[in-house]
Amino acid sequence: MASTKDTLISRGPHIDTEETSPAATRMSAPLRILYVEDNDIVREVTSELLAQDRRQIVACATAEEALKEFSANPFDLVITDVSLPAMSGMELARSILELKPHVPIILASGYDLDFAVENWAANVRSIIKPFDAAEIEALMSKLIRS
């Protein structure tokens, strides 16, 4: 059975952390994004949209797979569809926040979820699908700077 996790999409130069100062490594390290979407086509297209210089995208088809990936590897940002098979994106977000309370999370849905996440934390926001590149970039930038 093939894995539902997509290949890591990485753009930008490799960084050898043993030969780089800690400050320089932090400033030049790629942004690691965990992206969760059960629709194969949407996952592939959005992963390509998100992949830019200085970013590494790990795309998963299920929340369970994403939680396993998040537990094993560091991520700077999580973007997840809300409607996923079995565990929902909101359940995934709660589980991730238990592991790492300050990681920025974007919940993507066809419905406005601001009312549902406004009391979670400042690092959890929602975006309405379909979204365009400018919308997701603005929201990611806002959350990463917070």
GROMACS .gro file of C-alpha atoms in nm:
model
  146
    1MET     CA    1   0.000   0.000   0.000
    2ALA     CA    2   0.142   0.336  -0.099
    3SER     CA    3   0.184   0.609   0.157
    4THR     CA    4  -0.049   0.906   0.138
    5LYS     CA    5   0.231   1.142   0.241
    6ASP     CA    6   0.369   1.331  -0.056
    7THR     CA    7   0.734   1.378  -0.125
    8LEU     CA    8   0.899   1.669   0.048
    9ILE     CA    9   0.902   1.973  -0.178
   10SER     CA   10   1.210   2.175  -0.107
   11ARG     CA   11   1.331   2.486  -0.277
   12GLY     CA   12   1.640   2.681  -0.187
   13PRO     CA   13   1.997   2.590  -0.097
   14HIS     CA   14   2.089   2.320   0.152
   15ILE     CA   15   2.215   2.457   0.483
   16ASP     CA   16   2.495   2.279   0.666
   17THR     CA   17   2.417   2.368   1.027
   18GLU     CA   18   2.752   2.238   1.155
   19GLU     CA   19   2.938   2.509   0.965
   20THR     CA   20   2.690   2.793   1.020
   21SER     CA   21   2.648   3.010   1.328
   22PRO     CA   22   2.323   2.953   1.525
   23ALA     CA   23   2.194   3.303   1.445
   24ALA     CA   24   2.271   3.267   1.075
   25THR     CA   25   2.113   2.923   1.068
   26ARG     CA   26   1.790   3.052   1.224
   27MET     CA   27   1.771   3.340   0.977
   28SER     CA   28   1.857   3.127   0.674
   29ALA     CA   29   1.688   2.799   0.765
   30PRO     CA   30   1.397   2.709   0.539
   31LEU     CA   31   1.045   2.756   0.668
   32ARG     CA   32   0.902   2.408   0.727
   33ILE     CA   33   0.529   2.384   0.650
   34LEU     CA   34   0.307   2.083   0.722
   35TYR     CA   35   0.014   2.087   0.479
   36VAL     CA   36  -0.284   1.853   0.525
   37GLU     CA   37  -0.544   1.799   0.251
   38ASP     CA   38  -0.729   1.480   0.160
   39ASN     CA   39  -0.806   1.578  -0.201
   40ASP     CA   40  -0.509   1.460  -0.410
   41ILE     CA   41  -0.535   1.730  -0.676
   42VAL     CA   42  -0.585   2.016  -0.428
   43ARG     CA   43  -0.297   1.884  -0.215
   44GLU     CA   44  -0.062   1.871  -0.513
   45VAL     CA   45  -0.157   2.213  -0.654
   46THR     CA   46  -0.152   2.389  -0.317
   47SER     CA   47   0.181   2.230  -0.224
   48GLU     CA   48   0.327   2.374  -0.543
   49LEU     CA   49   0.167   2.712  -0.463
   50LEU     CA   50   0.325   2.710  -0.116
   51ALA     CA   51   0.666   2.591  -0.234
   52GLN     CA   52   0.894   2.890  -0.276
   53ASP     CA   53   1.254   2.966  -0.199
   54ARG     CA   54   1.339   2.906   0.165
   55ARG     CA   55   1.040   2.673   0.223
   56GLN     CA   56   1.002   2.301   0.271
   57ILE     CA   57   0.653   2.156   0.232
   58VAL     CA   58   0.548   1.819   0.372
   59ALA     CA   59   0.201   1.730   0.245
   60CYS     CA   60  -0.017   1.464   0.407
   61ALA     CA   61  -0.359   1.327   0.312
   62THR     CA   62  -0.484   1.248   0.664
   63ALA     CA   63  -0.472   1.410   1.006
   64GLU     CA   64  -0.335   1.091   1.157
   65GLU     CA   65  -0.044   1.088   0.915
   66ALA     CA   66   0.017   1.459   0.976
   67LEU     CA   67   0.017   1.413   1.354
   68LYS     CA   68   0.274   1.135   1.322
   69GLU     CA   69   0.487   1.358   1.096
   70PHE     CA   70   0.451   1.656   1.334
   71SER     CA   71   0.550   1.443   1.633
   72ALA     CA   72   0.864   1.322   1.457
   73ASN     CA   73   0.981   1.645   1.289
   74PRO     CA   74   0.988   2.018   1.363
   75PHE     CA   75   0.751   2.244   1.170
   76ASP     CA   76   0.718   2.623   1.170
   77LEU     CA   77   0.360   2.633   1.039
   78VAL     CA   78   0.068   2.394   0.989
   79ILE     CA   79  -0.202   2.441   0.725
   80THR     CA   80  -0.486   2.192   0.739
   81ASP     CA   81  -0.816   2.131   0.571
   82VAL     CA   82  -1.095   2.109   0.828
   83SER     CA   83  -1.296   1.831   0.660
   84LEU     CA   84  -1.073   1.526   0.666
   85PRO     CA   85  -1.160   1.156   0.691
   86ALA     CA   86  -1.156   1.013   1.046
   87MET     CA   87  -0.980   1.285   1.254
   88SER     CA   88  -1.086   1.637   1.148
   89GLY     CA   89  -0.852   1.928   1.091
   90MET     CA   90  -0.984   2.094   1.406
   91GLU     CA   91  -0.904   1.782   1.609
   92LEU     CA   92  -0.560   1.776   1.450
   93ALA     CA   93  -0.507   2.141   1.544
   94ARG     CA   94  -0.600   2.070   1.907
   95SER     CA   95  -0.359   1.775   1.918
   96ILE     CA   96  -0.077   1.983   1.768
   97LEU     CA   97  -0.139   2.265   2.014
   98GLU     CA   98  -0.106   2.015   2.300
   99LEU     CA   99   0.238   1.919   2.166
  100LYS     CA  100   0.355   2.267   2.068
  101PRO     CA  101   0.120   2.544   2.189
  102HIS     CA  102   0.279   2.828   1.993
  103VAL     CA  103   0.301   2.676   1.644
  104PRO     CA  104   0.100   2.882   1.393
  105ILE     CA  105  -0.195   2.690   1.248
  106ILE     CA  106  -0.420   2.781   0.955
  107LEU     CA  107  -0.752   2.598   0.926
  108ALA     CA  108  -0.881   2.590   0.567
  109SER     CA  109  -1.252   2.541   0.502
  110GLY     CA  110  -1.525   2.623   0.256
  111TYR     CA  111  -1.697   2.801   0.545
  112ASP     CA  112  -1.600   3.102   0.754
  113LEU     CA  113  -1.454   2.962   1.076
  114ASP     CA  114  -1.337   3.283   1.241
  115PHE     CA  115  -1.613   3.254   1.501
  116ALA     CA  116  -1.503   2.898   1.585
  117VAL     CA  117  -1.131   2.971   1.629
  118GLU     CA  118  -1.131   3.327   1.762
  119ASN     CA  119  -1.099   3.206   2.122
  120TRP     CA  120  -0.840   2.934   2.059
  121ALA     CA  121  -0.517   3.133   2.046
  122ALA     CA  122  -0.355   3.418   1.855
  123ASN     CA  123  -0.156   3.164   1.653
  124VAL     CA  124  -0.467   2.987   1.512
  125ARG     CA  125  -0.652   3.141   1.220
  126SER     CA  126  -0.883   3.029   0.942
  127ILE     CA  127  -0.902   3.088   0.570
  128ILE     CA  128  -1.193   3.025   0.333
  129LYS     CA  129  -1.136   2.783   0.045
  130PRO     CA  130  -1.074   2.829  -0.232
  131PHE     CA  131  -0.805   3.083  -0.146
  132ASP     CA  132  -0.558   3.249  -0.377
  133ALA     CA  133  -0.184   3.287  -0.337
  134ALA     CA  134  -0.203   3.644  -0.204
  135GLU     CA  135  -0.453   3.548   0.068
  136ILE     CA  136  -0.257   3.252   0.201
  137GLU     CA  137   0.074   3.441   0.177
  138ALA     CA  138  -0.066   3.736   0.377
  139LEU     CA  139  -0.206   3.508   0.647
  140MET     CA  140   0.112   3.301   0.671
  141SER     CA  141   0.323   3.615   0.696
  142LYS     CA  142   0.101   3.755   0.971
  143LEU     CA  143   0.116   3.435   1.175
  144ILE     CA  144   0.491   3.381   1.132
  145ARG     CA  145   0.566   3.737   1.248
  146SER     CA  146   0.345   3.702   1.558
   0.00000   0.00000   0.00000
